[in-house]
PDB file of C-alpha atoms in Angstrom:
ATOM      1  CA  MET X   1      38.277  -1.140 -28.448  1.00 43.00           C
ATOM      2  CA  ASN X   2      36.146  -3.639 -30.322  1.00 43.00           C
ATOM      3  CA  ARG X   3      33.644  -6.122 -28.854  1.00 44.00           C
ATOM      4  CA  ARG X   4      35.894  -9.138 -29.246  1.00 43.00           C
ATOM      5  CA  ALA X   5      38.805  -7.300 -27.315  1.00 41.00           C
ATOM      6  CA  LEU X   6      36.396  -6.469 -24.624  1.00 41.00           C
ATOM      7  CA  LEU X   7      35.228 -10.093 -24.326  1.00 39.00           C
ATOM      8  CA  THR X   8      38.732 -11.294 -24.204  1.00 38.00           C
ATOM      9  CA  LEU X   9      39.470  -8.929 -21.280  1.00 36.00           C
ATOM     10  CA  ALA X  10      36.476 -10.090 -19.360  1.00 43.00           C
ATOM     11  CA  ALA X  11      37.274 -13.796 -20.029  1.00 43.00           C
ATOM     12  CA  ALA X  12      40.803 -13.226 -18.523  1.00 41.00           C
ATOM     13  CA  GLY X  13      39.357 -11.616 -15.306  1.00 46.00           C
ATOM     14  CA  LEU X  14      40.757  -8.135 -16.305  1.00 43.00           C
ATOM     15  CA  ALA X  15      39.019  -4.964 -15.491  1.00 44.00           C
ATOM     16  CA  LEU X  16      37.257  -3.316 -18.442  1.00 44.00           C
ATOM     17  CA  PRO X  17      38.312   0.128 -19.370  1.00 46.00           C
ATOM     18  CA  PRO X  18      36.198   2.958 -17.860  1.00 49.00           C
ATOM     19  CA  PHE X  19      34.381   3.781 -21.137  1.00 46.00           C
ATOM     20  CA  ALA X  20      33.209   0.208 -21.434  1.00 44.00           C
ATOM     21  CA  ARG X  21      31.229   0.349 -18.177  1.00 49.00           C
ATOM     22  CA  ALA X  22      27.521   1.244 -18.220  1.00 55.00           C
ATOM     23  CA  ALA X  23      27.128   4.970 -18.127  1.00 67.00           C
ATOM     24  CA  GLU X  24      25.427   6.621 -15.050  1.00 80.00           C
ATOM     25  CA  PRO X  25      22.238   8.428 -16.028  1.00 88.00           C
ATOM     26  CA  ALA X  26      22.606  12.066 -16.593  1.00 90.00           C
ATOM     27  CA  LYS X  27      21.772  14.212 -13.446  1.00 94.00           C
ATOM     28  CA  GLY X  28      19.133  16.983 -12.959  1.00 95.00           C
ATOM     29  CA  ARG X  29      19.695  19.730 -10.581  1.00 96.00           C
ATOM     30  CA  LEU X  30      17.708  21.250  -7.619  1.00 98.00           C
ATOM     31  CA  ILE X  31      16.647  24.750  -6.835  1.00 98.00           C
ATOM     32  CA  ARG X  32      15.082  25.717  -3.525  1.00 98.00           C
ATOM     33  CA  LEU X  33      12.835  28.731  -3.144  1.00 98.00           C
ATOM     34  CA  SER X  34      12.475  29.721   0.519  1.00 98.00           C
ATOM     35  CA  ALA X  35       9.348  30.854   2.245  1.00 98.00           C
ATOM     36  CA  VAL X  36       7.212  31.270  -0.826  1.00 98.00           C
ATOM     37  CA  PRO X  37       4.496  33.641   0.155  1.00 98.00           C
ATOM     38  CA  SER X  38       0.697  33.125  -0.273  1.00 98.00           C
ATOM     39  CA  ALA X  39      -2.440  35.084   0.327  1.00 98.00           C
ATOM     40  CA  HIS X  40      -4.182  31.766   1.061  1.00 98.00           C
ATOM     41  CA  VAL X  41      -1.835  29.568   3.188  1.00 98.00           C
ATOM     42  CA  LYS X  42       1.265  29.888   5.287  1.00 98.00           C
ATOM     43  CA  PRO X  43       4.516  30.526   3.466  1.00 98.00           C
ATOM     44  CA  ARG X  44       6.628  27.492   2.702  1.00 98.00           C
ATOM     45  CA  ASP X  45       9.817  26.287   0.960  1.00 98.00           C
ATOM     46  CA  VAL X  46       9.438  24.854  -2.527  1.00 98.00           C
ATOM     47  CA  THR X  47      12.078  22.597  -4.121  1.00 98.00           C
ATOM     48  CA  ILE X  48      12.281  22.437  -8.006  1.00 98.00           C
ATOM     49  CA  TRP X  49      14.023  19.614  -9.746  1.00 98.00           C
ATOM     50  CA  LEU X  50      15.127  20.385 -13.250  1.00 98.00           C
ATOM     51  CA  PRO X  51      15.603  17.398 -15.489  1.00 98.00           C
ATOM     52  CA  PRO X  52      18.939  16.323 -17.159  1.00 97.00           C
ATOM     53  CA  GLY X  53      19.464  18.586 -20.259  1.00 96.00           C
ATOM     54  CA  TYR X  54      17.291  21.383 -19.150  1.00 97.00           C
ATOM     55  CA  ASP X  55      20.154  23.947 -19.144  1.00 96.00           C
ATOM     56  CA  ALA X  56      21.478  22.854 -22.489  1.00 95.00           C
ATOM     57  CA  SER X  57      18.219  23.189 -24.399  1.00 95.00           C
ATOM     58  CA  ASP X  58      15.374  25.397 -25.203  1.00 96.00           C
ATOM     59  CA  ASP X  59      12.812  22.651 -24.718  1.00 97.00           C
ATOM     60  CA  SER X  60       9.691  23.167 -22.495  1.00 98.00           C
ATOM     61  CA  TYR X  61       8.702  20.465 -20.089  1.00 98.00           C
ATOM     62  CA  PRO X  62       5.754  19.112 -18.400  1.00 98.00           C
ATOM     63  CA  VAL X  63       5.382  19.781 -14.592  1.00 98.00           C
ATOM     64  CA  LEU X  64       4.709  17.311 -11.739  1.00 99.00           C
ATOM     65  CA  TYR X  65       3.586  18.911  -8.525  1.00 99.00           C
ATOM     66  CA  MET X  66       4.333  16.879  -5.417  1.00 98.00           C
ATOM     67  CA  HIS X  67       3.363  17.412  -1.814  1.00 98.00           C
ATOM     68  CA  ASP X  68       5.624  16.934   1.286  1.00 98.00           C
ATOM     69  CA  GLY X  69       8.311  18.287  -0.601  1.00 98.00           C
ATOM     70  CA  GLN X  70      11.130  18.080   1.982  1.00 97.00           C
ATOM     71  CA  ASN X  71      10.877  14.289   1.714  1.00 97.00           C
ATOM     72  CA  LEU X  72      11.317  13.817  -1.946  1.00 98.00           C
ATOM     73  CA  PHE X  73      14.939  14.621  -2.939  1.00 97.00           C
ATOM     74  CA  GLU X  74      17.311  14.938  -0.057  1.00 94.00           C
ATOM     75  CA  ALA X  75      17.853  12.891   2.890  1.00 91.00           C
ATOM     76  CA  ALA X  76      19.047  15.962   4.975  1.00 94.00           C
ATOM     77  CA  THR X  77      15.607  17.475   4.781  1.00 94.00           C
ATOM     78  CA  ALA X  78      13.615  14.266   5.171  1.00 91.00           C
ATOM     79  CA  ASN X  79      12.586  13.329   8.728  1.00 85.00           C
ATOM     80  CA  PHE X  80      11.476   9.773   7.710  1.00 87.00           C
ATOM     81  CA  GLY X  81      13.599   8.924   4.659  1.00 89.00           C
ATOM     82  CA  GLU X  82      13.440  10.382   1.155  1.00 93.00           C
ATOM     83  CA  TRP X  83      11.533   9.195  -1.908  1.00 96.00           C
ATOM     84  CA  GLY X  84      14.590   9.479  -4.221  1.00 96.00           C
ATOM     85  CA  VAL X  85      12.357  11.143  -6.931  1.00 98.00           C
ATOM     86  CA  ASP X  86      15.325  12.542  -8.717  1.00 97.00           C
ATOM     87  CA  GLU X  87      17.219   9.124  -8.973  1.00 97.00           C
ATOM     88  CA  HIS X  88      14.113   7.418 -10.173  1.00 98.00           C
ATOM     89  CA  LEU X  89      13.481  10.005 -12.850  1.00 98.00           C
ATOM     90  CA  GLU X  90      17.124  10.142 -14.028  1.00 98.00           C
ATOM     91  CA  ARG X  91      16.905   6.487 -14.591  1.00 97.00           C
ATOM     92  CA  LEU X  92      13.559   6.316 -16.162  1.00 98.00           C
ATOM     93  CA  ILE X  93      14.314   9.297 -18.488  1.00 97.00           C
ATOM     94  CA  ALA X  94      17.601   7.553 -19.604  1.00 96.00           C
ATOM     95  CA  GLY X  95      15.518   4.397 -20.448  1.00 96.00           C
ATOM     96  CA  GLY X  96      13.000   6.341 -22.270  1.00 96.00           C
ATOM     97  CA  GLN X  97      10.256   5.132 -19.878  1.00 97.00           C
ATOM     98  CA  VAL X  98       8.979   8.615 -18.969  1.00 98.00           C
ATOM     99  CA  ARG X  99       8.602  12.082 -20.297  1.00 98.00           C
ATOM    100  CA  ALA X 100      11.281  14.318 -18.661  1.00 98.00           C
ATOM    101  CA  PRO X 101       9.417  16.633 -16.250  1.00 98.00           C
ATOM    102  CA  ILE X 102      10.113  19.566 -13.988  1.00 98.00           C
ATOM    103  CA  VAL X 103       9.173  18.413 -10.519  1.00 98.00           C
ATOM    104  CA  VAL X 104       7.803  20.919  -7.981  1.00 98.00           C
ATOM    105  CA  GLY X 105       8.294  19.608  -4.458  1.00 98.00           C
ATOM    106  CA  VAL X 106       5.878  21.656  -2.271  1.00 98.00           C
ATOM    107  CA  TRP X 107       6.996  21.481   1.399  1.00 98.00           C
ATOM    108  CA  ASN X 108       4.382  20.855   4.143  1.00 98.00           C
ATOM    109  CA  THR X 109       3.804  23.101   7.266  1.00 98.00           C
ATOM    110  CA  ASP X 110       2.623  22.426  10.750  1.00 97.00           C
ATOM    111  CA  LEU X 111      -0.902  22.732   9.200  1.00 98.00           C
ATOM    112  CA  ARG X 112      -0.384  19.874   6.989  1.00 98.00           C
ATOM    113  CA  LEU X 113      -3.449  17.871   8.033  1.00 98.00           C
ATOM    114  CA  ARG X 114      -5.734  20.772   7.599  1.00 98.00           C
ATOM    115  CA  GLU X 115      -4.328  21.741   4.290  1.00 98.00           C
ATOM    116  CA  TYR X 116      -4.543  18.245   2.909  1.00 98.00           C
ATOM    117  CA  ILE X 117      -7.984  17.046   4.046  1.00 98.00           C
ATOM    118  CA  PRO X 118     -10.547  17.832   1.308  1.00 98.00           C
ATOM    119  CA  ALA X 119     -12.832  20.552   2.456  1.00 98.00           C
ATOM    120  CA  ASP X 120     -15.871  19.035   0.529  1.00 98.00           C
ATOM    121  CA  LEU X 121     -15.349  15.695   2.440  1.00 97.00           C
ATOM    122  CA  LEU X 122     -15.290  17.378   5.737  1.00 97.00           C
ATOM    123  CA  ALA X 123     -18.483  19.220   4.855  1.00 97.00           C
ATOM    124  CA  ALA X 124     -20.195  16.002   3.877  1.00 97.00           C
ATOM    125  CA  LEU X 125     -19.508  14.184   7.077  1.00 96.00           C
ATOM    126  CA  PRO X 126     -22.264  13.910   9.801  1.00 94.00           C
ATOM    127  CA  ASP X 127     -21.923  16.478  12.559  1.00 95.00           C
ATOM    128  CA  ASP X 128     -20.430  14.311  15.111  1.00 92.00           C
ATOM    129  CA  MET X 129     -17.826  12.842  12.776  1.00 93.00           C
ATOM    130  CA  ARG X 130     -16.892  16.318  11.450  1.00 96.00           C
ATOM    131  CA  GLY X 131     -16.328  17.618  14.972  1.00 95.00           C
ATOM    132  CA  GLU X 132     -14.268  14.682  15.958  1.00 92.00           C
ATOM    133  CA  VAL X 133     -12.040  15.028  12.791  1.00 95.00           C
ATOM    134  CA  GLN X 134     -11.622  18.821  13.266  1.00 96.00           C
ATOM    135  CA  ALA X 135     -10.722  18.317  16.897  1.00 95.00           C
ATOM    136  CA  LEU X 136      -8.205  15.773  15.883  1.00 94.00           C
ATOM    137  CA  TYR X 137      -6.708  17.953  13.045  1.00 96.00           C
ATOM    138  CA  GLY X 138      -6.760  21.235  14.852  1.00 97.00           C
ATOM    139  CA  GLY X 139      -9.534  23.096  13.016  1.00 97.00           C
ATOM    140  CA  PRO X 140     -11.499  23.407   9.807  1.00 97.00           C
ATOM    141  CA  ALA X 141     -10.132  22.261   6.530  1.00 98.00           C
ATOM    142  CA  LEU X 142      -7.649  24.701   4.708  1.00 98.00           C
ATOM    143  CA  SER X 143      -7.546  22.592   1.483  1.00 98.00           C
ATOM    144  CA  ASP X 144      -9.325  25.027  -0.782  1.00 98.00           C
ATOM    145  CA  GLY X 145      -6.854  27.694   0.151  1.00 98.00           C
ATOM    146  CA  TYR X 146      -4.043  25.317  -0.446  1.00 98.00           C
ATOM    147  CA  VAL X 147      -5.449  24.403  -3.837  1.00 98.00           C
ATOM    148  CA  ARG X 148      -5.677  28.159  -4.620  1.00 98.00           C
ATOM    149  CA  PHE X 149      -2.105  28.593  -3.676  1.00 98.00           C
ATOM    150  CA  LEU X 150      -1.059  25.829  -5.969  1.00 98.00           C
ATOM    151  CA  THR X 151      -2.908  26.924  -8.891  1.00 98.00           C
ATOM    152  CA  GLU X 152      -3.293  30.814  -8.606  1.00 98.00           C
ATOM    153  CA  GLU X 153       0.067  31.549  -7.021  1.00 98.00           C
ATOM    154  CA  LEU X 154       2.678  28.877  -7.273  1.00 98.00           C
ATOM    155  CA  LYS X 155       1.906  27.576 -10.740  1.00 98.00           C
ATOM    156  CA  PRO X 156       2.163  31.076 -12.361  1.00 98.00           C
ATOM    157  CA  LEU X 157       5.407  31.497 -10.440  1.00 98.00           C
ATOM    158  CA  ILE X 158       6.862  28.302 -11.818  1.00 98.00           C
ATOM    159  CA  ASP X 159       5.499  28.888 -15.359  1.00 98.00           C
ATOM    160  CA  GLY X 160       7.156  32.355 -15.335  1.00 98.00           C
ATOM    161  CA  ARG X 161      10.535  31.291 -14.035  1.00 98.00           C
ATOM    162  CA  PHE X 162      10.979  28.034 -15.967  1.00 98.00           C
ATOM    163  CA  ARG X 163      10.320  26.568 -19.421  1.00 98.00           C
ATOM    164  CA  THR X 164       7.108  24.714 -18.782  1.00 98.00           C
ATOM    165  CA  ARG X 165       4.297  23.388 -20.858  1.00 98.00           C
ATOM    166  CA  THR X 166       1.548  25.010 -19.160  1.00 98.00           C
ATOM    167  CA  GLY X 167      -1.654  23.133 -20.180  1.00 98.00           C
ATOM    168  CA  PRO X 168      -3.577  20.680 -18.150  1.00 98.00           C
ATOM    169  CA  ALA X 169      -2.297  17.700 -20.219  1.00 97.00           C
ATOM    170  CA  ASP X 170       1.242  18.621 -19.064  1.00 98.00           C
ATOM    171  CA  THR X 171       0.353  19.249 -15.380  1.00 98.00           C
ATOM    172  CA  THR X 172       0.096  16.445 -12.824  1.00 98.00           C
ATOM    173  CA  ILE X 173       0.067  15.995  -9.175  1.00 98.00           C
ATOM    174  CA  SER X 174       1.068  13.398  -6.555  1.00 98.00           C
ATOM    175  CA  GLY X 175       1.363  12.584  -2.875  1.00 98.00           C
ATOM    176  CA  SER X 176       1.095   9.948  -0.289  1.00 98.00           C
ATOM    177  CA  SER X 177      -1.228   9.431   2.661  1.00 98.00           C
ATOM    178  CA  MET X 178      -2.991  12.662   3.251  1.00 98.00           C
ATOM    179  CA  GLY X 179      -1.027  13.818   0.181  1.00 98.00           C
ATOM    180  CA  GLY X 180      -2.979  11.367  -1.823  1.00 98.00           C
ATOM    181  CA  LEU X 181      -6.253  12.822  -0.638  1.00 98.00           C
ATOM    182  CA  ILE X 182      -5.198  16.291  -1.679  1.00 98.00           C
ATOM    183  CA  SER X 183      -3.872  15.200  -4.969  1.00 98.00           C
ATOM    184  CA  MET X 184      -7.215  13.655  -5.921  1.00 98.00           C
ATOM    185  CA  TYR X 185      -8.973  16.693  -4.600  1.00 98.00           C
ATOM    186  CA  ALA X 186      -6.910  19.089  -6.519  1.00 98.00           C
ATOM    187  CA  VAL X 187      -7.882  17.417  -9.873  1.00 98.00           C
ATOM    188  CA  MET X 188     -11.580  17.340  -8.726  1.00 98.00           C
ATOM    189  CA  LYS X 189     -11.446  21.154  -7.896  1.00 98.00           C
ATOM    190  CA  ARG X 190      -9.215  22.383 -10.788  1.00 98.00           C
ATOM    191  CA  PRO X 191      -9.649  19.957 -13.748  1.00 98.00           C
ATOM    192  CA  ASP X 192      -8.769  22.838 -15.868  1.00 98.00           C
ATOM    193  CA  VAL X 193      -5.229  22.877 -14.279  1.00 98.00           C
ATOM    194  CA  PHE X 194      -4.372  19.260 -13.515  1.00 98.00           C
ATOM    195  CA  SER X 195      -4.987  16.213 -15.831  1.00 98.00           C
ATOM    196  CA  ALA X 196      -3.983  13.340 -13.630  1.00 98.00           C
ATOM    197  CA  ALA X 197      -3.131  12.390  -9.975  1.00 98.00           C
ATOM    198  CA  ALA X 198      -1.205   9.680  -8.425  1.00 98.00           C
ATOM    199  CA  CYS X 199      -2.337   8.931  -4.897  1.00 98.00           C
ATOM    200  CA  LEU X 200      -0.104   6.429  -2.872  1.00 98.00           C
ATOM    201  CA  SER X 201      -1.442   4.898   0.322  1.00 98.00           C
ATOM    202  CA  THR X 202      -4.326   7.299   0.387  1.00 98.00           C
ATOM    203  CA  HIS X 203      -5.433   7.916   4.008  1.00 97.00           C
ATOM    204  CA  TRP X 204      -9.102   7.314   3.576  1.00 95.00           C
ATOM    205  CA  PRO X 205      -9.921   6.565   7.222  1.00 92.00           C
ATOM    206  CA  LEU X 206      -8.840  10.050   8.424  1.00 93.00           C
ATOM    207  CA  LYS X 207      -7.981   8.550  11.760  1.00 84.00           C
ATOM    208  CA  VAL X 208      -6.985   5.065  13.073  1.00 73.00           C
ATOM    209  CA  GLN X 209      -6.774   5.569  16.823  1.00 70.00           C
ATOM    210  CA  GLY X 210      -9.646   3.683  18.406  1.00 63.00           C
ATOM    211  CA  LEU X 211     -10.514   1.866  15.091  1.00 56.00           C
ATOM    212  CA  GLU X 212      -9.354  -1.530  15.959  1.00 60.00           C
ATOM    213  CA  ALA X 213     -11.104  -4.200  14.094  1.00 60.00           C
ATOM    214  CA  GLY X 214     -14.649  -4.770  15.258  1.00 65.00           C
ATOM    215  CA  PRO X 215     -17.979  -2.899  15.452  1.00 72.00           C
ATOM    216  CA  GLN X 216     -16.482   0.574  16.071  1.00 71.00           C
ATOM    217  CA  LEU X 217     -14.460   0.357  12.964  1.00 71.00           C
ATOM    218  CA  ASP X 218     -17.288  -0.987  10.941  1.00 76.00           C
ATOM    219  CA  ALA X 219     -19.495   1.840  11.993  1.00 81.00           C
ATOM    220  CA  TRP X 220     -16.909   4.442  11.301  1.00 82.00           C
ATOM    221  CA  ARG X 221     -16.039   3.063   7.993  1.00 85.00           C
ATOM    222  CA  GLY X 222     -19.578   2.701   6.756  1.00 89.00           C
ATOM    223  CA  ARG X 223     -20.375   6.241   7.439  1.00 92.00           C
ATOM    224  CA  LEU X 224     -17.166   7.629   6.169  1.00 93.00           C
ATOM    225  CA  VAL X 225     -17.443   5.551   2.976  1.00 93.00           C
ATOM    226  CA  ALA X 226     -20.824   7.016   2.286  1.00 95.00           C
ATOM    227  CA  ALA X 227     -19.507  10.450   2.485  1.00 96.00           C
ATOM    228  CA  TRP X 228     -16.396   9.734   0.456  1.00 95.00           C
ATOM    229  CA  THR X 229     -18.306   8.087  -2.443  1.00 96.00           C
ATOM    230  CA  GLY X 230     -20.775  10.869  -2.539  1.00 97.00           C
ATOM    231  CA  VAL X 231     -18.048  13.561  -2.767  1.00 97.00           C
ATOM    232  CA  ILE X 232     -16.196  11.574  -5.346  1.00 97.00           C
ATOM    233  CA  GLU X 233     -19.242  10.840  -7.486  1.00 97.00           C
ATOM    234  CA  ARG X 234     -20.319  14.500  -7.440  1.00 97.00           C
ATOM    235  CA  GLY X 235     -16.936  16.075  -7.750  1.00 97.00           C
ATOM    236  CA  LEU X 236     -14.976  13.991 -10.355  1.00 98.00           C
ATOM    237  CA  PRO X 237     -14.538  15.619 -13.807  1.00 97.00           C
ATOM    238  CA  LYS X 238     -16.374  13.951 -16.588  1.00 96.00           C
ATOM    239  CA  PRO X 239     -14.321  10.892 -17.864  1.00 95.00           C
ATOM    240  CA  GLY X 240     -12.214  11.336 -20.843  1.00 95.00           C
ATOM    241  CA  ALA X 241      -9.494  13.873 -20.141  1.00 96.00           C
ATOM    242  CA  HIS X 242      -8.372  12.989 -16.683  1.00 98.00           C
ATOM    243  CA  ARG X 243      -6.612  10.081 -15.137  1.00 98.00           C
ATOM    244  CA  PHE X 244      -6.372   8.758 -11.445  1.00 98.00           C
ATOM    245  CA  TYR X 245      -3.627   6.209 -10.011  1.00 98.00           C
ATOM    246  CA  PHE X 246      -4.288   4.792  -6.532  1.00 98.00           C
ATOM    247  CA  ASP X 247      -2.193   2.222  -4.653  1.00 98.00           C
ATOM    248  CA  ARG X 248      -1.761   0.687  -1.217  1.00 98.00           C
ATOM    249  CA  GLY X 249       0.274  -1.823   0.669  1.00 98.00           C
ATOM    250  CA  ASP X 250      -1.175  -4.196   3.219  1.00 97.00           C
ATOM    251  CA  GLU X 251       1.094  -3.720   6.225  1.00 96.00           C
ATOM    252  CA  THR X 252       1.124  -1.103   9.162  1.00 94.00           C
ATOM    253  CA  LEU X 253      -1.231   1.773   8.498  1.00 93.00           C
ATOM    254  CA  ASP X 254      -2.000   0.572   4.934  1.00 96.00           C
ATOM    255  CA  SER X 255      -3.671  -2.502   6.376  1.00 93.00           C
ATOM    256  CA  PHE X 256      -6.711  -0.270   7.278  1.00 90.00           C
ATOM    257  CA  TYR X 257      -7.254   0.772   3.542  1.00 94.00           C
ATOM    258  CA  ALA X 258      -8.421  -2.313   1.720  1.00 94.00           C
ATOM    259  CA  GLU X 259     -12.124  -1.877   2.146  1.00 91.00           C
ATOM    260  CA  PHE X 260     -12.119   1.830   1.746  1.00 94.00           C
ATOM    261  CA  GLN X 261     -10.140   1.624  -1.541  1.00 97.00           C
ATOM    262  CA  THR X 262     -12.552  -1.059  -2.756  1.00 97.00           C
ATOM    263  CA  GLU X 263     -15.542   1.186  -2.211  1.00 96.00           C
ATOM    264  CA  VAL X 264     -13.661   4.176  -3.791  1.00 97.00           C
ATOM    265  CA  ASN X 265     -12.784   2.080  -6.792  1.00 98.00           C
ATOM    266  CA  ALA X 266     -16.333   1.123  -7.325  1.00 98.00           C
ATOM    267  CA  ALA X 267     -17.398   4.878  -7.118  1.00 97.00           C
ATOM    268  CA  PHE X 268     -14.865   5.726  -9.825  1.00 98.00           C
ATOM    269  CA  ARG X 269     -16.193   3.020 -12.030  1.00 97.00           C
ATOM    270  CA  ARG X 270     -19.870   4.034 -11.578  1.00 97.00           C
ATOM    271  CA  THR X 271     -18.749   7.597 -12.679  1.00 97.00           C
ATOM    272  CA  GLY X 272     -17.420   6.089 -15.834  1.00 97.00           C
ATOM    273  CA  TYR X 273     -13.717   5.836 -15.313  1.00 98.00           C
ATOM    274  CA  GLY X 274     -12.480   2.816 -17.165  1.00 96.00           C
ATOM    275  CA  PRO X 275      -9.056   0.959 -16.881  1.00 95.00           C
ATOM    276  CA  ASP X 276      -7.475   3.399 -19.445  1.00 93.00           C
ATOM    277  CA  ARG X 277      -8.236   6.314 -17.010  1.00 96.00           C
ATOM    278  CA  PHE X 278      -8.284   4.715 -13.582  1.00 97.00           C
ATOM    279  CA  THR X 279      -5.731   2.352 -11.937  1.00 98.00           C
ATOM    280  CA  SER X 280      -5.805   0.966  -8.376  1.00 98.00           C
ATOM    281  CA  LEU X 281      -2.897  -1.409  -7.198  1.00 98.00           C
ATOM    282  CA  VAL X 282      -1.970  -3.424  -4.238  1.00 98.00           C
ATOM    283  CA  PHE X 283       1.603  -4.073  -3.182  1.00 98.00           C
ATOM    284  CA  PRO X 284       1.727  -7.039  -0.772  1.00 97.00           C
ATOM    285  CA  GLY X 285       4.101  -6.426   2.104  1.00 97.00           C
ATOM    286  CA  ALA X 286       4.391  -2.764   1.563  1.00 97.00           C
ATOM    287  CA  GLN X 287       4.221  -0.379   4.595  1.00 97.00           C
ATOM    288  CA  HIS X 288       3.092   2.985   5.177  1.00 97.00           C
ATOM    289  CA  ASN X 289       6.360   4.826   4.866  1.00 97.00           C
ATOM    290  CA  GLU X 290       8.767   6.691   2.646  1.00 96.00           C
ATOM    291  CA  ALA X 291      10.908   3.588   2.002  1.00 96.00           C
ATOM    292  CA  SER X 292       7.892   1.635   0.637  1.00 97.00           C
ATOM    293  CA  TRP X 293       6.838   4.638  -1.599  1.00 98.00           C
ATOM    294  CA  ASN X 294      10.412   4.901  -2.853  1.00 97.00           C
ATOM    295  CA  SER X 295      10.500   1.211  -3.706  1.00 97.00           C
ATOM    296  CA  ARG X 296       7.502   1.384  -6.005  1.00 98.00           C
ATOM    297  CA  LEU X 297       7.821   4.946  -7.233  1.00 98.00           C
ATOM    298  CA  ASP X 298       8.636   3.809 -10.796  1.00 98.00           C
ATOM    299  CA  VAL X 299       5.018   2.743 -11.178  1.00 98.00           C
ATOM    300  CA  PRO X 300       3.150   6.045 -10.462  1.00 98.00           C
ATOM    301  CA  LEU X 301       5.759   7.943 -12.258  1.00 98.00           C
ATOM    302  CA  GLN X 302       5.342   5.935 -15.401  1.00 98.00           C
ATOM    303  CA  PHE X 303       1.595   6.267 -15.106  1.00 98.00           C
ATOM    304  CA  LEU X 304       1.723  10.131 -14.848  1.00 98.00           C
ATOM    305  CA  LEU X 305       4.570  10.616 -17.401  1.00 98.00           C
ATOM    306  CA  ASN X 306       4.039   7.824 -19.796  1.00 93.00           C
ATOM    307  CA  PRO X 307       5.208   8.958 -23.198  1.00 87.00           C
ATOM    308  CA  THR X 308       2.086   7.577 -24.761  1.00 80.00           C
ATOM    309  CA  HIS X 309       0.037  10.280 -23.117  1.00 67.00           C
ATOM    310  CA  SER X 310       2.341  12.986 -24.433  1.00 60.00           C
ATOM    311  CA  PRO X 311       0.188  15.751 -26.192  1.00 58.00           C
ATOM    312  CA  ALA X 312       0.824  16.261 -29.958  1.00 47.00           C
TER     313      ALA X 312
END
């Protein structure tokens, strides 16, 4: 049916034929690996999303690793709502706005806080603060073991079973809240594996109970910021091959983050990270929850998977 005929039908208030409606984006598919074992951390499920066209091609794909994997794809497994990663990517891929990736959703465990808090940061805290955080989190940091699991066990498993592009330029990582901390830390510890991190609503304060605005919050923040900026400036890879994205809202838990994020931004810039390698955004009205992360997910996905950063 030609364009004039379609316009005539529309003007008459008649339904357009099915083939004239906008096509739905092609779908990817999910695979779940149950209780993936590790010598470094507790076993956990891993959900892999294969992009549209994967099964019909021989192409290899970049890989995006994401934390809190049970919250990424399916409402049935998400306790607080899902991110809708697959729906976002299907639409962005169809529009040519991102490179089509394989996404590896790494589920958390009951040791999430200890696995996601950077061990180098905990070691840099004054003794009294370290003791308080360890008591709150249930023990010493397990993040170095978690990074070893990702890089030494899970990545070889994914690369062996799926058609991946294995180099650091094609390997990125993302998470929210404590998942933002471990995403940054993974690039700092293994810049030979990961080239970029997207960190949403990064939980810089480590705690919020008892930190109402006032002298107590100011004292905690001042000492913690000093530890954070030191760890970041010592641990960042040299600027050039790596990229970092941070964002935050200004409601609920995110309302605690502004001054922390400002100091972290300054630390990145002192280390030589310019606007082409470092982005920090604020989303007014956004809260600290999956619905807010879902609502702005296009932005970090385009940062990580921008076609202009595709290797030759």
